[in-house]
Each structure stands twice: as C-alpha cells, then as structure tokens.
Amino acid sequence: MELFLEAVDVWLFRDGRPFDAISDHRAVSMFPPYPTVVQGAIRSRHLVVRGVDLHDPKAVERTVGTVDNYGSLRMRGPLIARRESGRIVRYFPLPADLVLDGNSGRYRALEPRQIASLGGVRVSTPSDLSALLWPPEDLVPAKEQPDQWLREDELERYLAGQPVEATPGDRLFTREYRTGIGLSDDTGTTREGMIYHVEFIRPHPGVGLWVQVEGYEGWPREGALSLGGERRAARFVQLEQPLGWPAHPEPLPERFKVYFASPTYFSGGWQPAGGSWARFFSGNGQVRLIAVALKGYESVGGFDLAGGRPKPARRFVPAGSVYYFQAQGEVYLSASLVNAALTELWPEIGFGQVRIGRW
Amino acid sequence: MFIYVETPLHPGSGRGLGAVDLPIQRERTTDYPMVQSSSIKGCLRAEARGKMASHVLEAIFGPETERASDHAGALAVGDARVLLFPVRSLAGVFAWTTSVDALARFLREAQIAGVQVGWSLPEQPAPETALVTSTALQAGDSVVLEDLSFTPDGRQADGVRAIGHWLAQNALPQGPEYEYWRRVLPEKLCILPEDVFRDLVKYATEVQTHIRLDPKTKTVEEGALWTSENLPTDTLLYAPLLASPSRTPKATLTAKDVLREVEQLGLVRVQLGGDETTGQGIVALRFMNGAK
C-alpha cells in the first residue's frame, strides 16, 4: 500500500544535533524526515491496527520485529508529495551534480571529464576516481538558491540528461519558529534554563509525505497516526492509484549514474569498504566508479525505545548524491538487494533508494 | 476539545517587532490566532496533578523532564485553532464570525477524530457580503462589524442556522449559565469572506495598554509602558486530542481509557496562557468524543 501523510498542524523532525537544557536551547527541523522516523510511526500504528498488547514483548516482536530486525516490513520514502489536480506528485531532493545556468534559468548536469585529459589540473580525489565533474562549455554560472526540489517529471528529464526546472522549497513548506518555557508546578514561575526555541515544519495545504509500505496488511483506508517530535498528528490516506517505484533498466547502460532519493550508508564512508561494488551489481561485466557528486555527510541516529538508550550516530551519504559509473559488458543491479536499495544499512525501511540515469 | 474564552486570553509568543509589544501566537501561513499544543498539554497536566494517581498521570502525559526518555505519553495534543471569533457589531452587540476556510479546517480535524457533524460547508460568501441567519445583526440594510459594512445574505440561512445550532449544542460549555448563549448563537453567527475574516482575527484582537507605577512617587516608571494582545472574551477555539495505548508497564490503559481519564478530570474552567494573576485566560472546556 502507499500512504499520503498530511500534517494536522505542524511537524517536528529533529536532526542529529543535541537539544538539552542549559547547553543548547534551539531545535532545528529537517524535511523530509529520515526513514527511521517514519518507520517508527508506521510500526506503532501497525501495532494498533493489529490490536497487539504493547506490554507483551513477544507479541510486539512477532508483529513488527525488533530494533534490528524489521520483520516483513518493506518501506520506501518518505518523499515530499503534493496533491496536484487530484493526483499525488512527488518531489525529490535536488541532485548534487546540477548547477544553475544563468542564461536559461534551468539546472544542468555536470559532465565527467577524464582527469588525464585535463592538462595542468592536480586533484586530491582518490586515484581510482578517473574523472572530475565539469560544467558544460556554454554554461553561465549563476548564484543558486538553497532548498530546491525536483518534481518527479523533472527528475525523469534529469535522468535522461536534459535541463530541468526546480521548485523552491518555500512553495512546498514553511518553517515556523516557536518559543516555549517550562513552568514549575510548585511555584507557578518559569524554571531556570528551560527557555527553548523550536523550528517546526508547516507543510502548505495539499503537501505531505509519500510512503510506500509493503508487508503490513489490514490497514484502514484512512486514519490518523503520530509522526515525529511532540507526537504531532498526521492524517493518512491510502492512495487508490499507487505511484509505485520505477524498475531499473536491465542491463544497465554502459555509462550510467545512480541518483540517491534517500540517504544511504556505506561502511567506507562514501563508498563500500575497499571500494568494491560487487555486492550491489551483478552480471558478467564489470562496473567502475569514476566520479561522485555529494555534499558532505548527514548524521543519522535516533533513540532505541526498547533498550532505553540512544542509537549510535552514523554518517550517511545524503539524499541527492549522484554516483557516476561506467560498465563494461552486461551489468545488472543485483537481484539479491533488499528493496533494490544500494545501502549497507537498513534497506528495509527506505534507505538507499535509487534511480538510474544515463550520462 | 473546545475552548471557550471567558476572560481575555494571552497565548504570548514572546516580544514582537510590530506595533504590539507582546503579541499572541499565530499560525505562520494563515495568521490565525492559535494556542500551541505545549501550552495546552502543560495546562492539562497541571490540572491533572492531584486528581490522578501519579502512575496514571505519567502514563498519559509522560514522565518528568528529567526522565523524559523513559517512555512517551499516551496523549497527543494538537494546536488550538480559532473557530468562532467575536467582533463588535452595530446591531446585536457582537457577532460570532467565522469563514468557510475556518469551518473547513474544523471539519477536517473532526473527521480525523471520528466526529460526525450534521452540517455541510456553505458556499463561499461573495465579497462584501455576510452569511447570516436572521436580522439580529442587521442595522438598516447592512451588517456593520467594527468599521466594515456587509450586505447580509440570507439565502443560505438554513445551512448557517444548522451550523450555529450544532455548535451551540456541541461546542459551547454545557453549564446552565450558557443557556442564553446556546440560544443566541445561531442568531449571532456570521460567515464572512476569507480575507475579511483573516483581517479581523489579525486586527480586531484586544490590545491592552499597561503601565507600571513607581511605588514611591506614584508616577509611571521610566520605560514602563507596553501593549499586550489578547484573544477577546467569547472566542471559541478547538484542539484535537489523540490517544494511543499507554507505553509504560505501570499502567495499562487503552486509547479510550486515556481519553476517558482526561474527560473524567471534570475540568470545567482552567487558566491558559499568561497573566494568570490579573485574571487573564480563564477558559471553559468541553470535551467531545469521536468514534475512532
């Protein structure tokens, strides 16, 4: 099933930064949230749908699994989505290899160029990356605005190598800042160190989150669940016309790039340990990574409610990153990948979701 | 949960940069007044202390801040939003104003909570017209609110009266002291065009000017002049309360149990927002059960 989640008022999705009394009084929101946030809300709601006794740990585990085992859950998303003319349209993070062309006002993709053919250029990239990403010859650089998103049809154009137009984030959602204080019940006055400042996300009317959930049956067509910080309410409705997730080309093109629609984890930081992609690609050919476009890491942590302690924070490759590959011979995305996800961690809940383009 | 403002309510948002020193909280996109859910939950928790066993209190509202990571509370409170806003009227003393947009938002949240309302949204009033049920608000040929004049439109009077009647029976406080108000609400209900309603909730709030006297000289202290914004008396707000089964082994409560416990606190009037000791923010509460 596919769900469209809409906020009742505002949402709070914390990033990984601390938020304690005295030391820090400002909490910042991120949008869309990590898949870890949404899987928690989905699994909690599934326990209610199934009428499971929350105090019976074995029943809970049987229904939704454990912290490290997601059972039958297979999730994609969350992605920002909007109702447009009666249908749901998804919005994707701006790919990291797009630059704004001052002439046309559109975004164009960088082009890989062999380092060996660039005379006089010295680089600090690892020696096995043979190309740099270079702006096209006729591109006039322009100052970019932050917080841009690609509609799904624009993403298709991007994957086909065409210039695209982006949607500013403030047309999809706005950030709402609220100040709060803590009162002492005994004295009725404010408590020392308890002033705080929280940034909430207020989606515009018709804007919400798209989530695909497989493995959980019996959900009502619509209802409510708690999502994110302060247990804010969200309305959900099952989509009557599911959007699905496109199949990847088989075999993969000789020159293909992988766009990450959600964050992903590699044990080697931004690539698998040792640089081996054998786990993710199969076939009788060979795959070589030649260039990467990404913008720093994101810390993904969270809280282990069962164990009563924070989860370790890990550095994830952010959504929007683009990896340029070159294939020799027949190469496929490995059929053994869970959820067709390119990630070493938590593929079941939506990390590592990719779209394949060509360059 | 419905919140009826009996003395002016000041849900402060901190210092403001505009004409008012201490403005009230507003939604970012609509500028409608609101009360943040953290204020409402804190108020309910304070009222529940002493009326609930401590393990039930913690199961519903969550642990103290020092142990906030033990478990989540079972009650989720949404922001309070405006449903009826009183505006000075040339005839009939004041009108309870609302808009199709505000009613539509209420319908949306009522549907989430499983509340069945017996009315439907009226058509949008034309610019400079107001949907009314009778001549109670008419002065001559017009409805005059603050300094704005509207042509009354009675063609949808039956629909508007149905809304007023439902609100009178289900949203206003239940005490006998509200008998008069339940009777007159359908007559005083006025549905305005969207932009006019938004302007009224922005500019027709109650702005109080305050000074502080030097106790020795009995004159105004230097710099001690400030203005404070309040939601006026007779404003009607609503806030969704959503519950889940309790998450602590010390208390076993289903979602319905949680809501029943909150309702059985028997809260009739509570104090909300700032300036408690000068009598601001006395509100009457009424709970309505949904089907889910």
XYZ file of C-alpha atoms in Angstrom:
651
model
C 0.000 0.000 0.000
C 1.020 3.602 -0.436
C 0.217 6.263 2.106
C -0.068 10.008 1.788
C 0.528 11.663 5.159
C -0.658 15.186 5.870
C 0.050 17.269 8.950
C -2.781 18.323 11.224
C -0.868 21.439 12.200
C 2.927 21.316 12.231
C 5.610 18.644 12.272
C 8.863 18.398 14.187
C 11.627 16.249 12.721
C 14.847 16.700 14.615
C 18.227 16.448 13.027
C 21.025 14.763 14.913
C 22.135 17.738 16.961
C 21.752 17.731 20.737
C 18.984 19.672 22.411
C 19.460 19.800 26.160
C 18.545 22.237 28.845
C 21.260 24.793 29.683
C 23.648 23.729 26.950
C 21.528 24.364 23.896
C 18.075 25.822 23.555
C 17.398 25.633 19.850
C 15.971 22.636 17.995
C 16.058 22.584 14.205
C 13.751 20.650 11.917
C 14.598 18.769 8.757
C 12.186 17.890 5.993
C 11.552 15.267 4.766
C 12.464 13.219 7.820
C 14.738 10.215 7.772
C 13.138 6.856 7.060
C 13.864 5.941 10.677
C 11.241 8.449 11.838
C 8.543 7.212 9.519
C 9.188 3.533 10.166
C 8.648 4.164 13.873
C 5.301 5.804 13.196
C 4.244 3.073 10.764
C 5.170 0.240 13.085
C 3.466 1.867 16.059
C 0.311 2.308 14.030
C 0.513 -1.282 12.837
C 0.538 -2.471 16.436
C -2.707 -0.571 16.967
C -4.200 -1.905 13.734
C -3.407 -5.433 14.885
C -4.632 -4.789 18.411
C -1.372 -6.030 19.889
C -0.843 -5.698 23.634
C 2.047 -3.256 23.956
C 3.098 -4.850 27.237
C 3.677 -8.249 25.651
C 7.204 -8.023 24.175
C 6.884 -11.315 22.315
C 3.653 -10.269 20.641
C 5.196 -6.938 19.675
C 8.248 -8.648 18.240
C 6.106 -11.131 16.332
C 4.107 -8.340 14.745
C 6.690 -5.692 13.872
C 10.087 -7.193 14.645
C 12.801 -5.645 16.781
C 15.135 -2.677 16.649
C 17.478 -4.522 14.310
C 15.037 -6.786 12.514
C 12.148 -5.252 10.625
C 10.303 -8.500 10.009
C 8.067 -8.304 6.973
C 8.247 -4.512 6.624
C 9.465 -3.118 3.311
C 9.230 0.639 3.084
C 10.160 3.329 0.614
C 10.139 7.037 1.174
C 9.323 9.356 2.786
C 9.264 11.815 -0.065
C 7.671 15.222 -0.163
C 4.478 14.982 -2.186
C 1.678 17.298 -3.139
C -1.874 16.948 -4.383
C -1.929 18.491 -7.845
C -5.117 18.325 -9.902
C -6.407 15.396 -7.914
C -3.295 13.240 -8.098
C -0.208 12.950 -5.920
C 3.072 14.303 -7.298
C 6.382 13.523 -5.612
C 9.263 15.935 -5.080
C 12.873 14.824 -4.919
C 15.985 16.447 -3.424
C 17.949 18.397 -5.998
C 20.695 16.179 -7.424
C 24.143 17.253 -6.279
C 25.515 17.380 -9.829
C 23.088 20.050 -11.047
C 24.209 23.650 -11.464
C 22.127 26.675 -12.324
C 22.580 28.098 -15.813
C 22.273 31.877 -15.723
C 21.209 32.009 -19.364
C 18.192 29.747 -19.256
C 17.384 29.781 -15.556
C 17.412 25.998 -15.625
C 19.583 23.449 -13.910
C 22.044 21.458 -15.973
C 24.104 18.439 -15.061
C 27.850 18.493 -14.745
C 29.765 16.328 -17.194
C 32.502 13.889 -16.232
C 35.873 14.558 -17.775
C 38.890 12.332 -17.579
C 41.466 13.823 -15.265
C 44.218 12.654 -17.581
C 42.846 14.813 -20.385
C 42.789 17.976 -18.248
C 46.221 19.469 -18.678
C 47.703 21.099 -15.608
C 44.972 20.016 -13.202
C 46.028 18.436 -9.919
C 43.378 16.824 -7.733
C 43.131 15.316 -4.288
C 40.495 12.768 -5.209
C 41.298 9.094 -4.713
C 43.330 7.735 -7.562
C 40.663 5.252 -8.606
C 38.227 8.056 -9.489
C 39.285 8.817 -13.023
C 37.012 11.753 -13.779
C 36.081 15.169 -12.484
C 32.605 16.651 -12.818
C 32.879 19.689 -15.024
C 30.340 22.334 -16.070
C 29.305 22.274 -19.732
C 31.159 24.667 -22.011
C 28.319 27.066 -22.671
C 27.051 27.212 -19.084
C 26.965 30.637 -17.447
C 27.200 30.107 -13.688
C 24.517 31.784 -11.605
C 24.015 32.145 -7.894
C 21.932 29.240 -6.672
C 19.110 29.446 -4.194
C 19.130 26.876 -1.406
C 16.359 24.390 -0.750
C 15.326 23.362 -4.259
C 13.292 20.300 -5.174
C 12.605 18.424 -8.375
C 9.117 17.359 -9.355
C 9.032 13.761 -10.455
C 8.609 14.614 -14.133
C 11.585 16.959 -13.905
C 13.568 14.162 -12.270
C 12.768 11.952 -15.251
C 14.113 14.666 -17.528
C 17.223 14.950 -15.408
C 17.813 11.205 -15.571
C 17.515 11.421 -19.351
C 20.194 14.122 -19.409
C 18.032 17.172 -20.088
C 17.996 20.578 -18.354
C 15.383 20.827 -15.620
C 13.485 23.383 -13.590
C 13.415 23.196 -9.808
C 10.681 24.044 -7.315
C 11.665 26.253 -4.375
C 11.103 24.648 -1.014
C 9.105 27.587 0.292
C 6.396 26.714 -2.198
C 6.049 23.327 -0.527
C 6.506 24.073 3.156
C 7.486 26.834 5.512
C 9.435 26.847 8.748
C 7.647 28.050 11.850
C 9.601 29.149 14.890
C 8.132 28.800 18.344
C 9.446 29.792 21.726
C 8.472 27.913 24.841
C 9.156 27.993 28.547
C 8.909 25.424 31.288
C 6.800 26.277 34.313
C 7.330 24.930 37.789
C 4.185 23.305 39.115
C 5.074 24.224 42.682
C 5.759 27.919 42.298
C 3.986 28.757 39.043
C 7.057 30.542 37.736
C 9.415 29.757 34.891
C 12.150 27.226 35.500
C 15.794 28.134 35.206
C 17.320 27.126 31.903
C 14.017 26.000 30.439
C 13.522 28.522 27.674
C 13.638 26.821 24.304
C 13.211 27.652 20.667
C 11.872 25.066 18.239
C 11.688 25.162 14.474
C 8.647 23.334 13.156
C 7.760 22.397 9.609
C 4.412 23.559 8.346
C 3.593 21.916 5.021
C 1.492 24.026 2.715
C -2.089 22.864 2.111
C -2.057 19.737 -0.005
C 1.602 18.999 0.749
C 2.547 15.934 2.750
C 4.726 12.859 2.715
C 4.510 9.853 0.406
C 5.388 6.462 1.889
C 5.199 3.021 0.347
C 4.640 0.208 2.837
C 4.711 -3.479 1.952
C 4.281 -6.381 4.315
C 1.648 -4.833 6.584
C -1.948 -5.746 5.806
C -5.280 -4.791 7.238
C -4.848 -1.037 7.448
C -7.901 1.207 7.164
C -8.273 3.311 4.065
C -7.679 6.441 6.104
C -6.984 7.445 9.663
C -4.501 9.187 11.914
C -1.131 8.408 13.416
C 1.551 10.192 15.410
C 4.601 11.310 13.481
C 7.791 12.986 14.582
C 8.533 15.040 17.656
C 5.914 16.043 20.218
C 3.820 13.175 18.808
C 2.265 15.502 16.275
C -0.728 14.070 14.495
C -0.761 13.158 10.835
C -3.683 12.199 8.660
C -3.050 9.274 6.353
C -4.953 8.071 3.348
C -4.181 5.044 1.190
C -3.623 6.007 -2.418
C -6.171 4.481 -4.753
C -3.776 4.938 -7.672
C -0.361 3.923 -6.341
C 2.633 5.707 -7.822
C 4.979 2.749 -7.437
C 8.713 2.864 -7.870
C 10.170 2.600 -11.372
C 12.037 -0.525 -12.353
C 15.690 -0.063 -13.145
C 16.986 -0.559 -16.686
C 18.248 -4.066 -17.437
C 21.011 -4.323 -18.327
C 22.357 -1.042 -17.030
C 23.636 1.386 -19.658
C 27.327 1.499 -20.370
C 27.517 4.975 -18.872
C 25.042 5.268 -16.032
C 24.691 7.309 -12.899
C 22.953 6.437 -9.665
C 20.835 9.139 -8.035
C 20.041 8.580 -4.355
C 16.495 9.607 -3.474
C 17.112 8.812 0.199
C 20.209 8.747 2.400
C 22.434 5.700 2.269
C 25.175 4.110 4.326
C 28.476 2.662 3.181
C 30.976 1.239 5.610
C 33.793 3.007 3.779
C 32.203 6.409 4.313
C 31.051 7.407 0.861
C 31.713 4.056 -0.776
C 31.755 0.432 0.313
C 34.810 -0.566 2.287
C 37.652 -1.287 -0.097
C 35.767 0.343 -2.946
C 34.166 -2.904 -4.058
C 30.704 -2.595 -5.592
C 30.338 -6.324 -6.194
C 27.604 -6.584 -3.589
C 25.347 -4.186 -5.453
C 25.908 -5.102 -9.097
C 25.812 -8.474 -10.821
C 26.187 -9.867 -14.315
C 29.159 -10.973 -16.367
C 30.507 -7.458 -16.806
C 32.423 -5.066 -14.611
C 31.456 -1.769 -13.009
C 33.805 1.068 -12.269
C 33.026 4.193 -10.230
C 34.517 7.184 -11.978
C 33.059 10.230 -10.194
C 30.829 11.185 -7.279
C 28.783 14.298 -6.520
C 27.812 14.639 -2.892
C 27.674 17.426 -0.347
C 29.044 16.258 2.969
C 27.557 13.702 5.300
C 24.443 13.546 7.436
C 24.395 12.081 10.917
C 21.612 9.583 11.436
C 20.986 8.416 14.968
C 17.777 8.104 16.881
C 16.532 6.574 20.068
C 16.176 2.914 20.918
C 12.905 2.825 22.820
C 13.196 -0.859 23.671
C 16.715 -0.556 25.009
C 16.170 2.853 26.558
C 19.294 4.443 25.113
C 20.345 6.462 22.076
C 21.274 4.615 18.929
C 24.824 5.170 17.734
C 25.059 8.027 15.244
C 26.416 7.080 11.834
C 27.494 9.182 8.918
C 25.215 8.690 5.954
C 25.579 9.834 2.379
C 22.804 12.411 1.963
C 19.864 12.156 -0.383
C 20.522 13.874 -3.680
C 24.001 12.415 -4.087
C 24.923 11.131 -7.542
C 27.433 8.402 -8.376
C 28.821 8.080 -11.913
C 29.591 4.557 -13.077
C 30.978 3.015 -16.227
C 30.011 -0.531 -17.146
C 31.841 -2.984 -19.368
C 29.768 -5.904 -20.517
C 26.352 -6.793 -19.154
C 25.739 -5.364 -15.711
C 22.574 -5.503 -13.608
C 21.502 -4.211 -10.261
C 21.889 -7.247 -8.050
C 18.663 -9.195 -7.669
C 19.535 -10.078 -4.087
C 19.350 -6.472 -2.898
C 16.628 -5.933 -0.304
C 14.133 -3.387 -1.619
C 16.533 -2.815 -4.567
C 18.386 -0.490 -2.216
C 22.041 0.491 -2.508
C 22.893 0.667 1.169
C 24.670 -1.454 3.718
C 22.296 -0.467 6.495
C 18.514 -0.606 6.878
C 17.490 -1.190 3.273
C 14.103 -2.458 4.507
C 12.888 0.938 5.652
C 13.809 3.091 2.701
C 17.486 3.969 2.902
C 19.463 3.723 -0.308
C 16.572 4.153 -2.725
C 17.979 4.982 -6.131
C 17.017 5.998 -9.611
C 19.225 5.179 -12.589
C 20.062 7.758 -15.220
C 22.500 7.950 -18.082
C 25.283 10.343 -18.881
C -11.784 19.602 22.981
C -13.453 23.001 22.717
C -12.021 26.031 24.472
C -14.326 28.958 25.200
C -12.563 32.157 26.249
C -14.236 33.716 29.277
C -11.633 36.337 30.126
C -9.205 37.664 27.519
C -6.614 35.044 26.619
C -2.961 35.894 26.077
C -1.082 32.995 24.452
C 2.109 35.012 24.225
C 4.698 34.432 21.539
C 7.450 36.471 23.137
C 8.354 40.010 22.201
C 7.062 41.233 18.883
C 8.585 43.506 16.294
C 5.306 45.043 15.189
C 3.047 47.628 16.725
C 2.200 45.420 19.708
C 4.916 44.691 22.249
C 3.526 41.335 23.392
C 1.680 39.689 20.502
C -0.193 36.392 20.587
C 0.719 33.179 18.802
C -0.367 32.897 15.205
C -0.143 30.251 12.541
C 2.659 31.015 10.164
C 0.733 30.622 6.931
C -2.714 31.893 7.854
C -2.056 34.397 10.662
C -4.981 32.831 12.501
C -4.560 33.016 16.270
C -3.711 29.764 17.976
C -2.512 28.277 21.228
C 0.490 25.988 20.933
C -0.133 22.417 21.951
C 2.670 22.533 24.509
C 0.741 25.198 26.448
C -2.465 23.183 26.371
C -0.775 19.971 27.409
C 1.065 21.706 30.244
C -2.197 23.220 31.440
C -3.995 19.873 31.370
C -1.117 18.226 33.179
C -1.117 20.872 35.886
C -4.851 20.402 36.392
C -4.479 16.628 36.452
C -1.851 16.702 39.180
C -3.527 15.822 42.437
C -6.580 14.440 40.635
C -4.888 11.412 39.058
C -2.724 8.700 40.522
C 0.864 9.562 39.681
C 1.442 6.463 37.567
C -1.686 7.206 35.528
C -0.596 10.823 35.147
C 2.780 9.730 33.839
C 1.277 7.131 31.533
C -0.937 9.769 29.944
C 1.268 12.859 29.934
C 4.716 11.298 30.014
C 7.406 11.356 32.704
C 9.010 14.417 34.230
C 11.580 16.227 32.132
C 14.463 14.562 33.968
C 13.173 11.127 32.938
C 11.713 12.120 29.574
C 13.410 9.215 27.845
C 11.646 6.510 29.891
C 8.568 6.392 27.679
C 6.303 8.606 25.647
C 2.981 9.820 26.968
C -0.165 8.316 25.538
C -1.924 11.630 24.904
C -1.108 13.779 21.881
C -2.495 17.314 21.846
C -2.766 19.423 18.727
C -2.641 23.190 18.464
C -5.811 25.050 19.410
C -7.290 26.874 16.452
C -9.902 29.561 16.127
C -13.416 28.508 15.197
C -15.584 31.487 16.205
C -14.228 34.976 16.674
C -16.340 37.707 18.295
C -16.424 41.054 16.530
C -18.174 44.250 17.632
C -21.393 44.716 15.705
C -23.546 47.816 15.330
C -26.627 45.686 15.938
C -26.815 42.755 18.318
C -23.790 43.836 20.420
C -21.317 41.421 18.796
C -21.250 38.808 16.080
C -19.573 35.436 16.199
C -17.662 35.462 12.933
C -16.071 32.606 11.064
C -15.202 31.756 7.481
C -15.653 28.818 5.164
C -11.900 28.213 5.444
C -12.001 28.067 9.246
C -15.027 25.764 9.161
C -13.345 23.537 6.583
C -10.295 23.181 8.804
C -12.550 22.246 11.692
C -14.341 19.664 9.542
C -11.012 18.172 8.540
C -9.908 17.677 12.119
C -13.344 16.493 13.201
C -13.119 13.803 10.554
C -9.759 12.647 11.939
C -11.268 12.351 15.394
C -14.285 10.498 14.047
C -16.757 13.231 14.977
C -19.914 13.284 12.886
C -21.252 16.768 12.335
C -24.724 17.164 10.946
C -23.975 20.067 8.645
C -22.050 20.806 5.486
C -19.952 23.713 4.348
C -21.887 26.655 2.955
C -20.966 28.269 -0.319
C -18.368 30.982 -0.193
C -19.961 34.368 0.510
C -19.495 36.960 -2.192
C -17.137 39.856 -1.458
C -18.653 42.395 0.925
C -21.472 40.052 1.866
C -22.002 38.101 5.067
C -23.978 34.898 5.517
C -26.449 35.383 8.351
C -29.467 33.537 9.717
C -31.765 36.395 10.645
C -31.977 40.145 11.103
C -30.436 40.082 14.586
C -27.197 41.582 13.282
C -28.755 43.912 10.736
C -28.599 47.667 11.166
C -30.804 49.027 8.430
C -29.828 47.153 5.285
C -26.314 46.241 6.422
C -24.350 44.162 8.856
C -21.745 46.501 10.349
C -18.779 44.826 12.066
C -16.123 47.110 13.522
C -15.861 49.682 10.759
C -16.768 47.307 7.933
C -20.142 47.102 6.262
C -21.563 43.963 4.647
C -24.660 43.149 2.699
C -26.496 40.392 4.580
C -27.141 37.250 2.564
C -29.946 35.096 3.911
C -30.209 32.631 1.045
C -28.182 30.050 2.959
C -29.809 30.875 6.288
C -30.926 27.298 6.894
C -27.414 25.923 6.419
C -25.872 28.601 8.597
C -28.509 28.032 11.267
C -27.724 24.305 11.236
C -24.057 25.088 11.856
C -24.932 27.515 14.632
C -27.272 25.041 16.239
C -24.698 22.241 16.137
C -22.036 24.470 17.662
C -24.441 25.671 20.332
C -25.298 22.118 21.339
C -21.853 20.510 20.970
C -19.172 23.164 21.353
C -20.365 25.705 23.888
C -19.911 24.814 27.554
C -22.714 22.722 28.975
C -23.473 24.576 32.175
C -26.840 26.245 32.783
C -25.080 29.610 32.744
C -24.628 29.086 29.000
C -28.320 28.555 28.267
C -28.671 32.087 26.917
C -25.557 31.761 24.756
C -26.686 28.465 23.276
C -29.963 30.091 22.366
C -28.489 33.174 20.694
C -25.504 31.598 18.927
C -27.397 30.731 15.736
C -28.648 34.315 15.539
C -25.230 35.856 16.134
C -23.353 33.553 13.744
C -21.930 35.315 10.726
C -19.855 33.704 7.972
C -17.522 36.173 6.301
C -15.362 36.120 3.182
C -11.939 34.596 3.790
C -9.785 37.688 3.612
C -12.105 39.742 5.798
C -12.110 37.063 8.481
C -8.328 36.887 8.416
C -8.077 40.665 8.701
C -10.462 40.680 11.639
C -8.573 37.982 13.553
C -5.413 39.964 12.909
C -6.577 43.465 13.751
C -9.690 43.091 15.890
C -7.999 41.401 18.825
C -7.970 43.118 22.166
C -4.853 45.233 22.667
C -4.372 46.372 26.239
C -2.016 49.147 27.222
C -0.256 48.789 30.545
C 1.920 50.993 32.738
C 3.837 50.317 35.904
C 3.825 52.823 38.774
C 6.822 53.620 40.894
C 5.659 52.688 44.402
C 7.464 55.673 45.946
C 6.451 58.529 43.690
C 3.199 57.001 42.342
C 4.122 58.110 38.843
C 4.903 55.979 35.827
C 8.316 54.371 35.897
C 10.716 55.179 33.108
C 10.180 52.852 30.149
C 7.266 51.058 31.790
C 4.667 51.455 29.060
C 3.791 48.409 26.992
C 0.974 46.930 24.952
C -0.288 43.376 25.195
C -2.505 41.495 22.735
C -5.297 39.187 23.834
C -7.906 36.983 22.265
C -11.188 38.635 23.232
C -13.818 37.196 25.508
C -16.235 34.809 23.745
C -13.680 33.436 21.274
C -14.202 29.733 20.591
C -11.190 27.530 19.874
C -10.820 23.790 19.380
C -7.878 21.419 19.821
C -7.692 17.758 18.802
C -6.771 15.226 21.483
C -5.460 11.930 20.120
C -4.603 8.965 22.299
C -2.682 5.744 21.912
C -2.386 2.810 24.307
C -0.134 3.570 27.246
C 3.514 2.651 26.875
C 4.552 2.051 30.455
C 4.049 -1.209 32.326
C 2.979 0.690 35.441
C -0.427 1.458 33.956
C -2.429 -0.469 31.386
C -4.663 1.935 29.506
C -6.263 1.604 26.113
C -6.629 4.649 23.917
C -10.235 5.027 25.006
C -9.182 4.726 28.651
C -6.727 7.575 28.172
C -9.365 9.897 26.755
C -11.858 8.859 29.424
C -9.345 9.658 32.161
C -8.810 13.132 30.735
C -12.529 13.744 30.427
C -13.205 12.464 33.934
C -10.924 15.094 35.378
C -14.140 17.067 35.293
C -12.418 20.199 34.074
C -14.908 22.996 33.624
C -12.716 26.069 33.803
C -8.947 26.296 33.634
C -6.430 29.073 33.238
C -4.475 29.163 29.995
C -1.767 31.465 28.740
C -0.117 34.372 30.511
C -1.098 36.978 33.098
C -2.788 34.480 35.383
C -2.739 36.739 38.432
C -4.514 39.564 36.639
C -7.373 37.271 35.699
C -6.498 36.686 32.060
C -7.029 33.407 30.296
C -9.953 31.843 32.147
C -11.376 29.365 29.634
C -14.223 26.885 29.788
C -13.524 23.443 28.358
C -15.799 20.940 26.721
C -14.811 17.504 25.501
C -16.391 15.737 22.574
C -15.845 12.069 21.826
C -15.041 10.746 18.417
C -15.851 7.331 17.068
C -12.304 6.088 16.422
